[in-house]
């Protein structure tokens, strides 16, 4: 088996600080709402395409407010009264619990407890909350009424910045000409930036070489893009 074929998990821990969040027109409005001291009713839904920076913004808010961050799928593992005691809670990937009675009920109780305490609740999902497919009517109506902060599909400036950050998270770097080469050819999504960085990390690790134009061309092919 060649080194390139080794089934290694080479992912690194991403940098999620405020200084690491690159601001462009695609995400400036969402950032402003996240950093606002008050939200209408103390509730905010953060939406946007995969890998666009939702989790990053959640952690920016959590660090600034001492909030607790949980996955929606894990809500049934928590004592909701204790969780609400944090007064500021972020629940990620709410659409992922659509139709799961226990998890939906837990989020409903968390919503109500935080409301009664004057706390804050931040939830995330891909589309607008009305499209999340939540089965519990009272929860669906509450989520649909929340103020929404949306990260738009990345413009060129954000796409380049996301790609550079994803490479930095993998402890890699690329010269400007290689970044431009990739941005001009890659799919216009944040998810593609993540996937390309992962492939470059695998190639760089396997070959013990820095990122190059040829390596970038191969990474594009590996994610299904004709270079």
JSON list of C-alpha atoms in Angstrom, two decimals:
[
{"chain": "A", "resi": 1, "resn": "UNK", "atom": "CA", "xyz": [0.00, 0.00, 0.00]},
{"chain": "A", "resi": 2, "resn": "UNK", "atom": "CA", "xyz": [1.39, 3.39, -1.00]},
{"chain": "A", "resi": 3, "resn": "UNK", "atom": "CA", "xyz": [1.62, 6.20, 1.56]},
{"chain": "A", "resi": 4, "resn": "UNK", "atom": "CA", "xyz": [-1.07, 8.13, -0.35]},
{"chain": "A", "resi": 5, "resn": "UNK", "atom": "CA", "xyz": [-3.49, 5.27, 0.31]},
{"chain": "A", "resi": 6, "resn": "UNK", "atom": "CA", "xyz": [-3.05, 5.14, 4.06]},
{"chain": "A", "resi": 7, "resn": "UNK", "atom": "CA", "xyz": [-6.44, 5.65, 5.76]},
{"chain": "A", "resi": 8, "resn": "UNK", "atom": "CA", "xyz": [-5.26, 8.43, 8.01]},
{"chain": "A", "resi": 9, "resn": "UNK", "atom": "CA", "xyz": [-7.49, 11.10, 9.52]},
{"chain": "A", "resi": 10, "resn": "UNK", "atom": "CA", "xyz": [-5.38, 14.18, 8.93]},
{"chain": "A", "resi": 11, "resn": "UNK", "atom": "CA", "xyz": [-7.96, 16.82, 9.87]},
{"chain": "A", "resi": 12, "resn": "UNK", "atom": "CA", "xyz": [-6.78, 19.57, 12.19]},
{"chain": "A", "resi": 13, "resn": "UNK", "atom": "CA", "xyz": [-8.67, 21.59, 14.77]},
{"chain": "A", "resi": 14, "resn": "UNK", "atom": "CA", "xyz": [-10.01, 24.73, 13.05]},
{"chain": "A", "resi": 15, "resn": "UNK", "atom": "CA", "xyz": [-9.24, 28.22, 14.33]},
{"chain": "A", "resi": 16, "resn": "UNK", "atom": "CA", "xyz": [-12.55, 29.63, 15.56]},
{"chain": "A", "resi": 17, "resn": "UNK", "atom": "CA", "xyz": [-11.56, 32.95, 17.15]},
{"chain": "A", "resi": 18, "resn": "UNK", "atom": "CA", "xyz": [-12.96, 36.32, 16.13]},
{"chain": "A", "resi": 19, "resn": "UNK", "atom": "CA", "xyz": [-9.61, 37.35, 14.64]},
{"chain": "A", "resi": 20, "resn": "UNK", "atom": "CA", "xyz": [-9.74, 34.26, 12.40]},
{"chain": "A", "resi": 21, "resn": "UNK", "atom": "CA", "xyz": [-13.13, 35.17, 10.91]},
{"chain": "A", "resi": 22, "resn": "UNK", "atom": "CA", "xyz": [-12.70, 36.87, 7.53]},
{"chain": "A", "resi": 23, "resn": "UNK", "atom": "CA", "xyz": [-15.41, 39.46, 6.83]},
{"chain": "A", "resi": 24, "resn": "UNK", "atom": "CA", "xyz": [-16.75, 40.21, 3.34]},
{"chain": "A", "resi": 25, "resn": "UNK", "atom": "CA", "xyz": [-20.08, 41.37, 1.94]},
{"chain": "A", "resi": 26, "resn": "UNK", "atom": "CA", "xyz": [-21.30, 37.76, 2.04]},
{"chain": "A", "resi": 27, "resn": "UNK", "atom": "CA", "xyz": [-21.17, 37.51, 5.84]},
{"chain": "A", "resi": 28, "resn": "UNK", "atom": "CA", "xyz": [-20.91, 41.06, 7.22]},
{"chain": "A", "resi": 29, "resn": "UNK", "atom": "CA", "xyz": [-24.63, 41.35, 8.04]},
{"chain": "A", "resi": 30, "resn": "UNK", "atom": "CA", "xyz": [-24.67, 38.02, 9.84]},
{"chain": "A", "resi": 31, "resn": "UNK", "atom": "CA", "xyz": [-21.61, 38.98, 11.86]},
{"chain": "A", "resi": 32, "resn": "UNK", "atom": "CA", "xyz": [-23.21, 42.29, 12.85]},
{"chain": "A", "resi": 33, "resn": "UNK", "atom": "CA", "xyz": [-26.28, 40.48, 14.18]},
{"chain": "A", "resi": 34, "resn": "UNK", "atom": "CA", "xyz": [-24.16, 37.93, 16.04]},
{"chain": "A", "resi": 35, "resn": "UNK", "atom": "CA", "xyz": [-22.22, 40.74, 17.70]},
{"chain": "A", "resi": 36, "resn": "UNK", "atom": "CA", "xyz": [-25.33, 42.79, 18.51]},
{"chain": "A", "resi": 37, "resn": "UNK", "atom": "CA", "xyz": [-25.83, 43.03, 22.28]},
{"chain": "A", "resi": 38, "resn": "UNK", "atom": "CA", "xyz": [-29.56, 42.29, 22.03]},
{"chain": "A", "resi": 39, "resn": "UNK", "atom": "CA", "xyz": [-31.69, 40.18, 19.69]},
{"chain": "A", "resi": 40, "resn": "UNK", "atom": "CA", "xyz": [-35.48, 40.51, 19.34]},
{"chain": "A", "resi": 41, "resn": "UNK", "atom": "CA", "xyz": [-36.87, 38.27, 22.05]},
{"chain": "A", "resi": 42, "resn": "UNK", "atom": "CA", "xyz": [-33.35, 37.03, 22.79]},
{"chain": "A", "resi": 43, "resn": "UNK", "atom": "CA", "xyz": [-33.53, 34.62, 19.83]},
{"chain": "A", "resi": 44, "resn": "UNK", "atom": "CA", "xyz": [-31.52, 34.39, 16.62]},
{"chain": "A", "resi": 45, "resn": "UNK", "atom": "CA", "xyz": [-31.35, 31.80, 13.82]},
{"chain": "A", "resi": 46, "resn": "UNK", "atom": "CA", "xyz": [-28.07, 31.66, 11.91]},
{"chain": "A", "resi": 47, "resn": "UNK", "atom": "CA", "xyz": [-28.39, 30.15, 8.43]},
{"chain": "A", "resi": 48, "resn": "UNK", "atom": "CA", "xyz": [-26.19, 29.53, 5.40]},
{"chain": "A", "resi": 49, "resn": "UNK", "atom": "CA", "xyz": [-24.73, 26.84, 3.14]},
{"chain": "A", "resi": 50, "resn": "UNK", "atom": "CA", "xyz": [-22.45, 24.06, 4.45]},
{"chain": "A", "resi": 51, "resn": "UNK", "atom": "CA", "xyz": [-18.97, 25.12, 5.64]},
{"chain": "A", "resi": 52, "resn": "UNK", "atom": "CA", "xyz": [-19.77, 28.82, 5.19]},
{"chain": "A", "resi": 53, "resn": "UNK", "atom": "CA", "xyz": [-18.75, 29.76, 8.74]},
{"chain": "A", "resi": 54, "resn": "UNK", "atom": "CA", "xyz": [-21.86, 29.18, 10.87]},
{"chain": "A", "resi": 55, "resn": "UNK", "atom": "CA", "xyz": [-19.99, 27.15, 13.48]},
{"chain": "A", "resi": 56, "resn": "UNK", "atom": "CA", "xyz": [-17.21, 29.73, 13.49]},
{"chain": "A", "resi": 57, "resn": "UNK", "atom": "CA", "xyz": [-19.69, 32.52, 14.24]},
{"chain": "A", "resi": 58, "resn": "UNK", "atom": "CA", "xyz": [-21.37, 30.42, 16.91]},
{"chain": "A", "resi": 59, "resn": "UNK", "atom": "CA", "xyz": [-18.04, 30.08, 18.70]},
{"chain": "A", "resi": 60, "resn": "UNK", "atom": "CA", "xyz": [-17.30, 33.79, 18.26]},
{"chain": "A", "resi": 61, "resn": "UNK", "atom": "CA", "xyz": [-20.58, 34.53, 20.05]},
{"chain": "A", "resi": 62, "resn": "UNK", "atom": "CA", "xyz": [-19.98, 31.86, 22.69]},
{"chain": "A", "resi": 63, "resn": "UNK", "atom": "CA", "xyz": [-16.53, 33.21, 23.50]},
{"chain": "A", "resi": 64, "resn": "UNK", "atom": "CA", "xyz": [-17.84, 36.77, 23.78]},
{"chain": "A", "resi": 65, "resn": "UNK", "atom": "CA", "xyz": [-20.84, 35.89, 25.98]},
{"chain": "A", "resi": 66, "resn": "UNK", "atom": "CA", "xyz": [-19.68, 32.80, 27.87]},
{"chain": "A", "resi": 67, "resn": "UNK", "atom": "CA", "xyz": [-22.40, 30.79, 26.14]},
{"chain": "A", "resi": 68, "resn": "UNK", "atom": "CA", "xyz": [-22.74, 27.01, 25.95]},
{"chain": "A", "resi": 69, "resn": "UNK", "atom": "CA", "xyz": [-22.66, 25.33, 22.52]},
{"chain": "A", "resi": 70, "resn": "UNK", "atom": "CA", "xyz": [-24.45, 22.00, 21.95]},
{"chain": "A", "resi": 71, "resn": "UNK", "atom": "CA", "xyz": [-25.48, 19.91, 18.97]},
{"chain": "A", "resi": 72, "resn": "UNK", "atom": "CA", "xyz": [-29.21, 19.58, 18.47]},
{"chain": "A", "resi": 73, "resn": "UNK", "atom": "CA", "xyz": [-28.81, 15.81, 18.13]},
{"chain": "A", "resi": 74, "resn": "UNK", "atom": "CA", "xyz": [-27.35, 15.68, 21.65]},
{"chain": "A", "resi": 75, "resn": "UNK", "atom": "CA", "xyz": [-30.15, 17.59, 23.41]},
{"chain": "A", "resi": 76, "resn": "UNK", "atom": "CA", "xyz": [-31.81, 14.47, 24.82]},
{"chain": "A", "resi": 77, "resn": "UNK", "atom": "CA", "xyz": [-28.61, 13.73, 26.74]},
{"chain": "A", "resi": 78, "resn": "UNK", "atom": "CA", "xyz": [-28.88, 16.96, 28.74]},
{"chain": "A", "resi": 79, "resn": "UNK", "atom": "CA", "xyz": [-30.95, 18.01, 31.71]},
{"chain": "A", "resi": 80, "resn": "UNK", "atom": "CA", "xyz": [-32.73, 20.93, 30.06]},
{"chain": "A", "resi": 81, "resn": "UNK", "atom": "CA", "xyz": [-33.19, 22.89, 33.28]},
{"chain": "A", "resi": 82, "resn": "UNK", "atom": "CA", "xyz": [-29.45, 22.72, 33.94]},
{"chain": "A", "resi": 83, "resn": "UNK", "atom": "CA", "xyz": [-28.60, 23.62, 30.35]},
{"chain": "A", "resi": 84, "resn": "UNK", "atom": "CA", "xyz": [-30.94, 26.60, 30.44]},
{"chain": "A", "resi": 85, "resn": "UNK", "atom": "CA", "xyz": [-29.17, 27.73, 33.60]},
{"chain": "A", "resi": 86, "resn": "UNK", "atom": "CA", "xyz": [-26.29, 28.84, 31.40]},
{"chain": "A", "resi": 87, "resn": "UNK", "atom": "CA", "xyz": [-28.71, 31.60, 30.21]},
{"chain": "A", "resi": 88, "resn": "UNK", "atom": "CA", "xyz": [-26.99, 31.75, 26.79]},
{"chain": "A", "resi": 89, "resn": "UNK", "atom": "CA", "xyz": [-27.13, 28.62, 24.66]},
{"chain": "A", "resi": 90, "resn": "UNK", "atom": "CA", "xyz": [-26.30, 27.87, 21.02]},
{"chain": "A", "resi": 91, "resn": "UNK", "atom": "CA", "xyz": [-27.88, 24.80, 19.41]},
{"chain": "A", "resi": 92, "resn": "UNK", "atom": "CA", "xyz": [-26.27, 23.71, 16.15]},
{"chain": "A", "resi": 93, "resn": "UNK", "atom": "CA", "xyz": [-27.87, 21.91, 13.20]},
{"chain": "A", "resi": 94, "resn": "UNK", "atom": "CA", "xyz": [-31.49, 22.06, 14.30]},
{"chain": "A", "resi": 95, "resn": "UNK", "atom": "CA", "xyz": [-32.77, 20.65, 10.96]},
{"chain": "A", "resi": 96, "resn": "UNK", "atom": "CA", "xyz": [-30.93, 17.45, 11.85]},
{"chain": "A", "resi": 97, "resn": "UNK", "atom": "CA", "xyz": [-33.52, 16.64, 14.54]},
{"chain": "A", "resi": 98, "resn": "UNK", "atom": "CA", "xyz": [-36.57, 17.17, 12.34]},
{"chain": "A", "resi": 99, "resn": "UNK", "atom": "CA", "xyz": [-39.10, 14.47, 13.15]},
{"chain": "A", "resi": 100, "resn": "UNK", "atom": "CA", "xyz": [-37.24, 13.27, 16.25]},
{"chain": "A", "resi": 101, "resn": "UNK", "atom": "CA", "xyz": [-39.86, 13.67, 18.94]},
{"chain": "A", "resi": 102, "resn": "UNK", "atom": "CA", "xyz": [-37.55, 13.59, 21.96]},
{"chain": "A", "resi": 103, "resn": "UNK", "atom": "CA", "xyz": [-35.00, 16.05, 20.58]},
{"chain": "A", "resi": 104, "resn": "UNK", "atom": "CA", "xyz": [-37.70, 18.43, 19.32]},
{"chain": "A", "resi": 105, "resn": "UNK", "atom": "CA", "xyz": [-39.41, 18.37, 22.71]},
{"chain": "A", "resi": 106, "resn": "UNK", "atom": "CA", "xyz": [-36.09, 19.06, 24.45]},
{"chain": "A", "resi": 107, "resn": "UNK", "atom": "CA", "xyz": [-35.44, 22.09, 22.21]},
{"chain": "A", "resi": 108, "resn": "UNK", "atom": "CA", "xyz": [-38.99, 23.33, 22.82]},
{"chain": "A", "resi": 109, "resn": "UNK", "atom": "CA", "xyz": [-38.49, 23.16, 26.59]},
{"chain": "A", "resi": 110, "resn": "UNK", "atom": "CA", "xyz": [-35.09, 24.83, 26.31]},
{"chain": "A", "resi": 111, "resn": "UNK", "atom": "CA", "xyz": [-36.63, 27.62, 24.23]},
{"chain": "A", "resi": 112, "resn": "UNK", "atom": "CA", "xyz": [-39.37, 28.20, 26.81]},
{"chain": "A", "resi": 113, "resn": "UNK", "atom": "CA", "xyz": [-37.04, 28.07, 29.81]},
{"chain": "A", "resi": 114, "resn": "UNK", "atom": "CA", "xyz": [-34.60, 30.55, 28.30]},
{"chain": "A", "resi": 115, "resn": "UNK", "atom": "CA", "xyz": [-37.52, 32.79, 27.38]},
{"chain": "A", "resi": 116, "resn": "UNK", "atom": "CA", "xyz": [-38.84, 32.81, 30.93]},
{"chain": "A", "resi": 117, "resn": "UNK", "atom": "CA", "xyz": [-35.34, 33.61, 32.26]},
{"chain": "A", "resi": 118, "resn": "UNK", "atom": "CA", "xyz": [-34.64, 36.39, 29.77]},
{"chain": "A", "resi": 119, "resn": "UNK", "atom": "CA", "xyz": [-31.81, 34.33, 28.30]},
{"chain": "A", "resi": 120, "resn": "UNK", "atom": "CA", "xyz": [-30.54, 34.06, 24.73]},
{"chain": "A", "resi": 121, "resn": "UNK", "atom": "CA", "xyz": [-30.86, 31.22, 22.25]},
{"chain": "A", "resi": 122, "resn": "UNK", "atom": "CA", "xyz": [-28.88, 30.90, 19.02]},
{"chain": "A", "resi": 123, "resn": "UNK", "atom": "CA", "xyz": [-29.82, 28.12, 16.58]},
{"chain": "A", "resi": 124, "resn": "UNK", "atom": "CA", "xyz": [-28.29, 27.15, 13.25]},
{"chain": "A", "resi": 125, "resn": "UNK", "atom": "CA", "xyz": [-29.43, 25.49, 10.04]},
{"chain": "A", "resi": 126, "resn": "UNK", "atom": "CA", "xyz": [-28.98, 25.62, 6.30]},
{"chain": "A", "resi": 127, "resn": "UNK", "atom": "CA", "xyz": [-32.24, 27.20, 5.19]},
{"chain": "A", "resi": 128, "resn": "UNK", "atom": "CA", "xyz": [-34.72, 29.54, 6.82]},
{"chain": "A", "resi": 129, "resn": "UNK", "atom": "CA", "xyz": [-36.28, 27.98, 9.97]},
{"chain": "A", "resi": 130, "resn": "UNK", "atom": "CA", "xyz": [-39.66, 27.57, 8.26]},
{"chain": "A", "resi": 131, "resn": "UNK", "atom": "CA", "xyz": [-37.98, 24.99, 5.99]},
{"chain": "A", "resi": 132, "resn": "UNK", "atom": "CA", "xyz": [-36.38, 22.92, 8.72]},
{"chain": "A", "resi": 133, "resn": "UNK", "atom": "CA", "xyz": [-39.15, 20.30, 8.73]},
{"chain": "A", "resi": 134, "resn": "UNK", "atom": "CA", "xyz": [-39.77, 20.50, 12.48]},
{"chain": "A", "resi": 135, "resn": "UNK", "atom": "CA", "xyz": [-42.79, 18.32, 13.30]},
{"chain": "A", "resi": 136, "resn": "UNK", "atom": "CA", "xyz": [-43.73, 19.76, 16.71]},
{"chain": "A", "resi": 137, "resn": "UNK", "atom": "CA", "xyz": [-46.12, 22.59, 15.77]},
{"chain": "A", "resi": 138, "resn": "UNK", "atom": "CA", "xyz": [-45.40, 24.89, 18.73]},
{"chain": "A", "resi": 139, "resn": "UNK", "atom": "CA", "xyz": [-41.65, 24.59, 18.22]},
{"chain": "A", "resi": 140, "resn": "UNK", "atom": "CA", "xyz": [-41.93, 25.08, 14.46]},
{"chain": "A", "resi": 141, "resn": "UNK", "atom": "CA", "xyz": [-43.92, 28.28, 14.93]},
{"chain": "A", "resi": 142, "resn": "UNK", "atom": "CA", "xyz": [-41.46, 29.67, 17.47]},
{"chain": "A", "resi": 143, "resn": "UNK", "atom": "CA", "xyz": [-38.46, 28.92, 15.27]},
{"chain": "A", "resi": 144, "resn": "UNK", "atom": "CA", "xyz": [-40.14, 30.38, 12.20]},
{"chain": "A", "resi": 145, "resn": "UNK", "atom": "CA", "xyz": [-40.73, 33.64, 14.08]},
{"chain": "A", "resi": 146, "resn": "UNK", "atom": "CA", "xyz": [-37.05, 34.10, 15.02]},
{"chain": "A", "resi": 147, "resn": "UNK", "atom": "CA", "xyz": [-34.89, 36.85, 13.57]},
{"chain": "A", "resi": 148, "resn": "UNK", "atom": "CA", "xyz": [-32.63, 35.31, 10.91]},
{"chain": "A", "resi": 149, "resn": "UNK", "atom": "CA", "xyz": [-28.97, 36.10, 10.22]},
{"chain": "A", "resi": 150, "resn": "UNK", "atom": "CA", "xyz": [-27.93, 34.62, 6.88]},
{"chain": "A", "resi": 151, "resn": "UNK", "atom": "CA", "xyz": [-24.44, 33.99, 5.55]},
{"chain": "A", "resi": 152, "resn": "UNK", "atom": "CA", "xyz": [-24.71, 34.25, 1.78]},
{"chain": "A", "resi": 153, "resn": "UNK", "atom": "CA", "xyz": [-22.99, 32.01, -0.75]},
{"chain": "A", "resi": 154, "resn": "UNK", "atom": "CA", "xyz": [-19.35, 33.13, -0.84]},
{"chain": "A", "resi": 155, "resn": "UNK", "atom": "CA", "xyz": [-18.23, 35.89, -3.19]},
{"chain": "A", "resi": 156, "resn": "UNK", "atom": "CA", "xyz": [-14.72, 35.65, -4.69]},
{"chain": "A", "resi": 157, "resn": "UNK", "atom": "CA", "xyz": [-13.17, 37.50, -1.76]},
{"chain": "A", "resi": 158, "resn": "UNK", "atom": "CA", "xyz": [-14.76, 35.21, 0.80]},
{"chain": "A", "resi": 159, "resn": "UNK", "atom": "CA", "xyz": [-14.08, 32.07, -1.24]},
{"chain": "A", "resi": 160, "resn": "UNK", "atom": "CA", "xyz": [-10.37, 32.91, -1.41]},
{"chain": "A", "resi": 161, "resn": "UNK", "atom": "CA", "xyz": [-10.28, 33.75, 2.28]},
{"chain": "A", "resi": 162, "resn": "UNK", "atom": "CA", "xyz": [-12.11, 30.55, 3.20]},
{"chain": "A", "resi": 163, "resn": "UNK", "atom": "CA", "xyz": [-9.72, 28.47, 1.13]},
{"chain": "A", "resi": 164, "resn": "UNK", "atom": "CA", "xyz": [-6.70, 30.14, 2.73]},
{"chain": "A", "resi": 165, "resn": "UNK", "atom": "CA", "xyz": [-8.17, 29.63, 6.21]},
{"chain": "A", "resi": 166, "resn": "UNK", "atom": "CA", "xyz": [-8.97, 25.99, 5.52]},
{"chain": "A", "resi": 167, "resn": "UNK", "atom": "CA", "xyz": [-5.36, 25.50, 4.43]},
{"chain": "A", "resi": 168, "resn": "UNK", "atom": "CA", "xyz": [-4.12, 27.29, 7.55]},
{"chain": "A", "resi": 169, "resn": "UNK", "atom": "CA", "xyz": [-6.31, 25.01, 9.67]},
{"chain": "A", "resi": 170, "resn": "UNK", "atom": "CA", "xyz": [-4.52, 22.08, 8.02]},
{"chain": "A", "resi": 171, "resn": "UNK", "atom": "CA", "xyz": [-1.16, 23.74, 8.81]},
{"chain": "A", "resi": 172, "resn": "UNK", "atom": "CA", "xyz": [-0.59, 24.36, 5.10]},
{"chain": "A", "resi": 173, "resn": "UNK", "atom": "CA", "xyz": [0.00, 27.42, 2.96]},
{"chain": "A", "resi": 174, "resn": "UNK", "atom": "CA", "xyz": [-0.04, 28.17, -0.76]},
{"chain": "A", "resi": 175, "resn": "UNK", "atom": "CA", "xyz": [1.42, 31.00, -2.78]},
{"chain": "A", "resi": 176, "resn": "UNK", "atom": "CA", "xyz": [-0.87, 33.61, -4.29]},
{"chain": "A", "resi": 177, "resn": "UNK", "atom": "CA", "xyz": [-0.74, 32.19, -7.81]},
{"chain": "A", "resi": 178, "resn": "UNK", "atom": "CA", "xyz": [-1.83, 28.76, -6.56]},
{"chain": "A", "resi": 179, "resn": "UNK", "atom": "CA", "xyz": [-4.69, 30.26, -4.55]},
{"chain": "A", "resi": 180, "resn": "UNK", "atom": "CA", "xyz": [-5.86, 32.24, -7.58]},
{"chain": "A", "resi": 181, "resn": "UNK", "atom": "CA", "xyz": [-5.61, 29.11, -9.72]},
{"chain": "A", "resi": 182, "resn": "UNK", "atom": "CA", "xyz": [-7.84, 27.21, -7.29]},
{"chain": "A", "resi": 183, "resn": "UNK", "atom": "CA", "xyz": [-10.39, 29.99, -6.75]},
{"chain": "A", "resi": 184, "resn": "UNK", "atom": "CA", "xyz": [-10.84, 30.46, -10.50]},
{"chain": "A", "resi": 185, "resn": "UNK", "atom": "CA", "xyz": [-11.61, 26.76, -11.03]},
{"chain": "A", "resi": 186, "resn": "UNK", "atom": "CA", "xyz": [-13.24, 25.41, -7.87]},
{"chain": "A", "resi": 187, "resn": "UNK", "atom": "CA", "xyz": [-17.00, 25.19, -7.22]},
{"chain": "A", "resi": 188, "resn": "UNK", "atom": "CA", "xyz": [-18.32, 28.43, -5.73]},
{"chain": "A", "resi": 189, "resn": "UNK", "atom": "CA", "xyz": [-19.07, 26.93, -2.33]},
{"chain": "A", "resi": 190, "resn": "UNK", "atom": "CA", "xyz": [-17.50, 26.99, 1.10]},
{"chain": "A", "resi": 191, "resn": "UNK", "atom": "CA", "xyz": [-17.87, 23.22, 1.23]},
{"chain": "A", "resi": 192, "resn": "UNK", "atom": "CA", "xyz": [-15.59, 22.89, -1.81]},
{"chain": "A", "resi": 193, "resn": "UNK", "atom": "CA", "xyz": [-12.93, 25.03, -0.10]},
{"chain": "A", "resi": 194, "resn": "UNK", "atom": "CA", "xyz": [-12.98, 22.64, 2.83]},
{"chain": "A", "resi": 195, "resn": "UNK", "atom": "CA", "xyz": [-12.82, 19.53, 0.64]},
{"chain": "A", "resi": 196, "resn": "UNK", "atom": "CA", "xyz": [-9.94, 20.89, -1.47]},
{"chain": "A", "resi": 197, "resn": "UNK", "atom": "CA", "xyz": [-7.95, 21.79, 1.64]},
{"chain": "A", "resi": 198, "resn": "UNK", "atom": "CA", "xyz": [-8.43, 18.27, 3.00]},
{"chain": "A", "resi": 199, "resn": "UNK", "atom": "CA", "xyz": [-7.22, 16.75, -0.28]},
{"chain": "A", "resi": 200, "resn": "UNK", "atom": "CA", "xyz": [-4.21, 19.07, -0.37]},
{"chain": "A", "resi": 201, "resn": "UNK", "atom": "CA", "xyz": [-3.39, 18.06, 3.18]},
{"chain": "A", "resi": 202, "resn": "UNK", "atom": "CA", "xyz": [-3.48, 14.38, 2.24]},
{"chain": "A", "resi": 203, "resn": "UNK", "atom": "CA", "xyz": [-1.32, 14.94, -0.83]},
{"chain": "A", "resi": 204, "resn": "UNK", "atom": "CA", "xyz": [1.18, 17.14, 1.00]},
{"chain": "A", "resi": 205, "resn": "UNK", "atom": "CA", "xyz": [1.45, 14.68, 3.90]},
{"chain": "A", "resi": 206, "resn": "UNK", "atom": "CA", "xyz": [1.83, 11.65, 1.65]},
{"chain": "A", "resi": 207, "resn": "UNK", "atom": "CA", "xyz": [4.50, 13.23, -0.53]},
{"chain": "A", "resi": 208, "resn": "UNK", "atom": "CA", "xyz": [6.23, 15.26, 2.17]},
{"chain": "A", "resi": 209, "resn": "UNK", "atom": "CA", "xyz": [6.10, 18.34, -0.06]},
{"chain": "A", "resi": 210, "resn": "UNK", "atom": "CA", "xyz": [4.68, 21.84, 0.12]},
{"chain": "A", "resi": 211, "resn": "UNK", "atom": "CA", "xyz": [1.53, 22.70, -1.81]},
{"chain": "A", "resi": 212, "resn": "UNK", "atom": "CA", "xyz": [2.25, 23.33, -5.48]},
{"chain": "A", "resi": 213, "resn": "UNK", "atom": "CA", "xyz": [0.30, 24.11, -8.66]},
{"chain": "A", "resi": 214, "resn": "UNK", "atom": "CA", "xyz": [0.49, 20.48, -9.76]},
{"chain": "A", "resi": 215, "resn": "UNK", "atom": "CA", "xyz": [-0.77, 19.35, -6.37]},
{"chain": "A", "resi": 216, "resn": "UNK", "atom": "CA", "xyz": [-3.61, 21.87, -6.61]},
{"chain": "A", "resi": 217, "resn": "UNK", "atom": "CA", "xyz": [-4.55, 20.47, -10.03]},
{"chain": "A", "resi": 218, "resn": "UNK", "atom": "CA", "xyz": [-4.67, 16.95, -8.60]},
{"chain": "A", "resi": 219, "resn": "UNK", "atom": "CA", "xyz": [-6.72, 18.06, -5.59]},
{"chain": "A", "resi": 220, "resn": "UNK", "atom": "CA", "xyz": [-9.30, 19.61, -7.93]},
{"chain": "A", "resi": 221, "resn": "UNK", "atom": "CA", "xyz": [-9.53, 16.36, -9.86]},
{"chain": "A", "resi": 222, "resn": "UNK", "atom": "CA", "xyz": [-9.99, 14.40, -6.63]},
{"chain": "A", "resi": 223, "resn": "UNK", "atom": "CA", "xyz": [-13.04, 16.51, -5.70]},
{"chain": "A", "resi": 224, "resn": "UNK", "atom": "CA", "xyz": [-14.50, 16.05, -9.15]},
{"chain": "A", "resi": 225, "resn": "UNK", "atom": "CA", "xyz": [-13.41, 19.25, -10.87]},
{"chain": "A", "resi": 226, "resn": "UNK", "atom": "CA", "xyz": [-11.76, 19.25, -14.28]},
{"chain": "A", "resi": 227, "resn": "UNK", "atom": "CA", "xyz": [-8.68, 21.46, -13.81]}
]
